CSV table of C-alpha atoms in Angstrom, one decimal:
chain,number,residue,atom,x,y,z
U,1,UNK,CA,-98.1,-28.6,103.5
U,2,UNK,CA,-95.9,-31.3,105.0
U,3,UNK,CA,-97.4,-33.8,107.4
U,4,UNK,CA,-95.2,-32.4,110.2
U,5,UNK,CA,-96.4,-28.8,109.7
U,6,UNK,CA,-100.0,-30.1,109.4
U,7,UNK,CA,-99.6,-32.1,112.6
U,8,UNK,CA,-98.0,-29.1,114.5
U,9,UNK,CA,-100.9,-26.9,113.4
U,10,UNK,CA,-103.5,-29.4,114.5
U,11,UNK,CA,-101.9,-30.2,117.8
U,12,UNK,CA,-101.3,-26.6,118.9
U,13,UNK,CA,-104.8,-25.9,120.3
U,14,UNK,CA,-104.7,-29.3,122.1
U,15,UNK,CA,-101.3,-28.5,123.6
U,16,UNK,CA,-102.6,-25.1,124.9
U,17,UNK,CA,-105.7,-26.8,126.4
U,18,UNK,CA,-103.6,-29.5,128.1
U,19,UNK,CA,-101.2,-26.9,129.6
U,20,UNK,CA,-104.2,-25.2,131.3
U,21,UNK,CA,-104.4,-28.2,133.6
U,22,UNK,CA,-100.9,-29.7,133.7
U,23,UNK,CA,-98.9,-26.5,134.2
U,24,UNK,CA,-101.1,-24.5,136.6
U,25,UNK,CA,-99.4,-21.7,138.5
U,26,UNK,CA,-98.7,-21.9,142.2
U,27,UNK,CA,-101.7,-21.1,144.3
U,28,UNK,CA,-101.3,-18.0,146.4
U,29,UNK,CA,-102.4,-17.9,150.1
U,30,UNK,CA,-103.0,-15.2,152.6
U,31,UNK,CA,-99.5,-15.9,154.0
U,32,UNK,CA,-98.0,-15.2,150.6
U,33,UNK,CA,-99.8,-11.8,150.2
U,34,UNK,CA,-100.1,-10.4,153.7
U,35,UNK,CA,-98.7,-6.9,153.8
U,36,UNK,CA,-97.5,-6.9,150.2
U,37,UNK,CA,-98.1,-4.5,147.3
U,38,UNK,CA,-99.1,-5.4,143.8
U,39,UNK,CA,-99.6,-3.4,140.6
U,40,UNK,CA,-102.0,-4.6,137.9
U,41,UNK,CA,-102.3,-2.9,134.6
U,42,UNK,CA,-105.7,-2.9,132.7
U,43,UNK,CA,-107.3,-3.6,136.0
U,44,UNK,CA,-110.8,-2.3,135.4
U,45,UNK,CA,-112.1,-5.3,133.4
U,46,UNK,CA,-111.5,-8.9,132.5
U,47,UNK,CA,-108.7,-10.9,134.0
U,48,UNK,CA,-107.1,-7.8,135.5
U,49,UNK,CA,-110.3,-7.0,137.4
U,50,UNK,CA,-110.7,-10.5,138.7
U,51,UNK,CA,-107.0,-10.5,139.8
U,52,UNK,CA,-107.7,-7.4,141.9
U,53,UNK,CA,-110.6,-9.0,143.6
U,54,UNK,CA,-108.5,-12.1,144.3
U,55,UNK,CA,-105.5,-10.2,145.8
U,56,UNK,CA,-107.5,-7.9,148.0
U,57,UNK,CA,-109.1,-10.9,149.7
U,58,UNK,CA,-105.7,-12.4,150.4
U,59,UNK,CA,-104.6,-9.6,152.8
U,60,UNK,CA,-102.5,-7.4,150.5
U,61,UNK,CA,-101.5,-4.1,151.9
U,62,UNK,CA,-102.2,-2.3,148.6
U,63,UNK,CA,-103.3,-3.3,145.2
U,64,UNK,CA,-102.8,-0.5,142.6
U,65,UNK,CA,-105.3,-0.6,139.8
U,66,UNK,CA,-103.5,0.9,136.8
U,67,UNK,CA,-106.2,2.1,134.4
U,68,UNK,CA,-106.4,4.3,131.3
U,69,UNK,CA,-109.8,5.8,132.2
U,70,UNK,CA,-110.1,7.2,135.7
U,71,UNK,CA,-113.9,7.0,135.7
U,72,UNK,CA,-114.0,3.4,134.5
U,73,UNK,CA,-111.4,2.7,137.1
U,74,UNK,CA,-113.5,4.3,139.9
U,75,UNK,CA,-116.5,2.3,138.7
U,76,UNK,CA,-114.4,-0.9,138.8
U,77,UNK,CA,-113.1,0.0,142.3
U,78,UNK,CA,-116.6,0.4,143.6
U,79,UNK,CA,-117.5,-3.0,142.2
U,80,UNK,CA,-114.4,-4.6,143.8
U,81,UNK,CA,-115.2,-3.2,147.2
U,82,UNK,CA,-118.9,-4.2,147.0
U,83,UNK,CA,-118.2,-7.7,145.8
U,84,UNK,CA,-115.3,-8.5,148.2
U,85,UNK,CA,-116.3,-6.4,151.2
U,86,UNK,CA,-112.7,-5.2,151.4
U,87,UNK,CA,-112.2,-1.4,151.3
U,88,UNK,CA,-109.2,0.8,151.4
U,89,UNK,CA,-106.8,-1.7,149.8
U,90,UNK,CA,-107.3,-1.3,146.1
U,91,UNK,CA,-106.8,2.2,144.6
U,92,UNK,CA,-106.9,3.8,141.2
U,93,UNK,CA,-103.8,5.1,139.4
U,94,UNK,CA,-104.0,6.4,135.9
U,95,UNK,CA,-101.8,4.8,133.3
U,96,UNK,CA,-102.0,4.6,129.5
U,97,UNK,CA,-99.5,1.9,128.5
U,98,UNK,CA,-99.6,3.1,124.9
U,99,UNK,CA,-98.4,6.6,125.9
U,100,UNK,CA,-94.8,6.4,126.9
U,101,UNK,CA,-94.9,9.7,128.8
U,102,UNK,CA,-97.7,8.3,130.8
U,103,UNK,CA,-95.7,5.2,131.5
U,104,UNK,CA,-92.8,7.3,132.7
U,105,UNK,CA,-95.0,9.4,135.0
U,106,UNK,CA,-96.5,6.3,136.4
U,107,UNK,CA,-93.1,4.7,137.1
U,108,UNK,CA,-92.0,7.9,138.8
U,109,UNK,CA,-95.1,7.9,141.0
U,110,UNK,CA,-94.4,4.3,142.0
U,111,UNK,CA,-90.8,5.1,143.0
U,112,UNK,CA,-91.9,8.2,145.0
U,113,UNK,CA,-95.1,6.8,146.7
U,114,UNK,CA,-94.7,3.1,147.2
U,115,UNK,CA,-92.4,1.7,149.9
U,116,UNK,CA,-92.4,-1.7,148.2
U,117,UNK,CA,-93.5,-3.5,145.1
U,118,UNK,CA,-94.0,-7.2,145.4
U,119,UNK,CA,-95.6,-7.9,142.1
U,120,UNK,CA,-96.2,-6.3,138.7
U,121,UNK,CA,-98.9,-7.9,136.6
U,122,UNK,CA,-98.8,-6.7,133.0
U,123,UNK,CA,-102.4,-7.3,131.9
U,124,UNK,CA,-103.2,-4.3,129.8
U,125,UNK,CA,-103.4,-5.0,126.1
U,126,UNK,CA,-104.7,-3.6,122.8
U,127,UNK,CA,-106.3,-5.6,119.9
U,128,UNK,CA,-107.8,-3.0,117.5
U,129,UNK,CA,-109.8,-4.2,114.6
U,130,UNK,CA,-108.0,-2.0,112.2
U,131,UNK,CA,-104.5,-0.7,111.6
U,132,UNK,CA,-103.8,2.4,113.8
U,133,UNK,CA,-100.7,4.3,114.8
U,134,UNK,CA,-99.8,5.1,118.4
U,135,UNK,CA,-96.5,6.7,119.4
U,136,UNK,CA,-95.3,6.2,115.8
U,137,UNK,CA,-96.0,2.5,115.6
U,138,UNK,CA,-98.9,0.1,115.2
U,139,UNK,CA,-101.1,0.2,118.3
U,140,UNK,CA,-100.8,-3.4,119.5
U,141,UNK,CA,-97.0,-3.1,119.2
U,142,UNK,CA,-97.0,0.1,121.2
U,143,UNK,CA,-99.2,-1.3,124.0
U,144,UNK,CA,-98.5,-5.0,124.1
U,145,UNK,CA,-94.8,-4.9,123.5
U,146,UNK,CA,-92.9,-1.6,123.8
U,147,UNK,CA,-95.1,0.1,126.4
U,148,UNK,CA,-95.3,-3.0,128.6
U,149,UNK,CA,-91.6,-3.6,128.4
U,150,UNK,CA,-90.8,0.0,129.1
U,151,UNK,CA,-93.0,0.0,132.2
U,152,UNK,CA,-91.4,-3.2,133.5
U,153,UNK,CA,-87.8,-1.9,133.0
U,154,UNK,CA,-88.7,1.4,134.8
U,155,UNK,CA,-90.2,-0.3,137.7
U,156,UNK,CA,-87.4,-2.9,138.0
U,157,UNK,CA,-85.3,-0.8,140.4
U,158,UNK,CA,-88.3,-0.7,142.8
U,159,UNK,CA,-88.5,-4.5,142.7
U,160,UNK,CA,-84.8,-4.8,143.4
U,161,UNK,CA,-85.1,-2.4,146.3
U,162,UNK,CA,-87.9,-4.6,147.7
U,163,UNK,CA,-85.6,-7.6,147.6
U,164,UNK,CA,-82.9,-5.8,149.6
U,165,UNK,CA,-85.2,-4.1,152.2
U,166,UNK,CA,-87.7,-6.9,152.8
U,167,UNK,CA,-85.8,-10.1,151.8
U,168,UNK,CA,-88.6,-11.1,149.5
U,169,UNK,CA,-88.9,-12.3,145.9
U,170,UNK,CA,-91.0,-9.9,143.8
U,171,UNK,CA,-92.7,-11.2,140.7
U,172,UNK,CA,-93.4,-9.9,137.2
U,173,UNK,CA,-96.1,-11.5,135.2
U,174,UNK,CA,-97.1,-11.0,131.5
U,175,UNK,CA,-100.6,-12.0,130.4
U,176,UNK,CA,-100.4,-13.1,126.7
U,177,UNK,CA,-102.6,-14.6,124.1
U,178,UNK,CA,-102.7,-18.3,123.1
U,179,UNK,CA,-103.5,-17.2,119.5
U,180,UNK,CA,-99.8,-17.1,118.7
U,181,UNK,CA,-99.8,-20.9,118.7
U,182,UNK,CA,-101.6,-20.9,115.5
U,183,UNK,CA,-99.2,-18.5,113.7
U,184,UNK,CA,-95.8,-20.1,114.3
U,185,UNK,CA,-95.1,-20.2,110.5
U,186,UNK,CA,-95.1,-16.4,110.4
U,187,UNK,CA,-91.8,-16.3,112.2
U,188,UNK,CA,-90.1,-17.2,109.0
U,189,UNK,CA,-91.6,-14.1,107.3
U,190,UNK,CA,-89.8,-11.7,109.7
U,191,UNK,CA,-86.9,-9.8,108.1
U,192,UNK,CA,-84.4,-9.9,111.0
U,193,UNK,CA,-82.2,-7.5,109.1
U,194,UNK,CA,-84.8,-4.8,109.5
U,195,UNK,CA,-85.3,-5.7,113.2
U,196,UNK,CA,-88.5,-7.4,114.5
U,197,UNK,CA,-90.3,-4.2,115.6
U,198,UNK,CA,-89.6,-2.4,112.4
U,199,UNK,CA,-90.7,-5.3,110.3
U,200,UNK,CA,-94.0,-5.9,112.0
U,201,UNK,CA,-94.8,-2.2,111.8
U,202,UNK,CA,-95.0,-2.6,108.0
U,203,UNK,CA,-98.7,-2.3,107.3
U,204,UNK,CA,-98.3,-3.6,103.7
U,205,UNK,CA,-96.7,-6.8,104.9
U,206,UNK,CA,-98.6,-7.7,108.0
U,207,UNK,CA,-102.3,-8.1,108.6
U,208,UNK,CA,-103.8,-7.1,112.0
U,209,UNK,CA,-104.1,-10.8,112.9
U,210,UNK,CA,-100.4,-11.3,112.0
U,211,UNK,CA,-99.2,-8.5,114.2
U,212,UNK,CA,-101.4,-9.1,117.2
U,213,UNK,CA,-100.8,-12.9,117.3
U,214,UNK,CA,-97.2,-13.1,116.4
U,215,UNK,CA,-95.5,-10.3,118.3
U,216,UNK,CA,-97.9,-9.8,121.2
């Protein structure tokens, strides 16, 4: 391994760590969120759950908790309301990002039932420990890439409508993994003639770690 490649590999974790403190996002205030509507996928646990709690305390009109399991979503909603003391703001909508029909139904519901969408936070993700197929492709590709992009594209008209009607600036956020920093060299292995998605769906070529880290 060349000294440059070795250096890049060693510095990557430090670079990620430094960015946590030097490139922090803009802090939201109640003035930023008052009366606004946000959608969070994978909202029943982890960062998605914490994001819901944060937004409901900032005066949002509605926070849609998009979850795959309705029961787990209801349990999370009860916890949000008990921990924040804010009721009637967050609500549960079912969504399986790895099921493209579910994504389409969700987007249709958004268009029909929400007057505005000020933010879409794509937090839902899959990281199975073994190779599995969803919608004809490897599961992490289906959820973390294709399903997430499909949802964003389908909801984009609602975001544009919000701009025109309320003179605001809607946001779309993607939560990703810093693990990709350690697999930069794998980019050279991708056969661009096959197409990136087709190539990383090759189970004989890619390990689970390679797929999850590089593409997602």
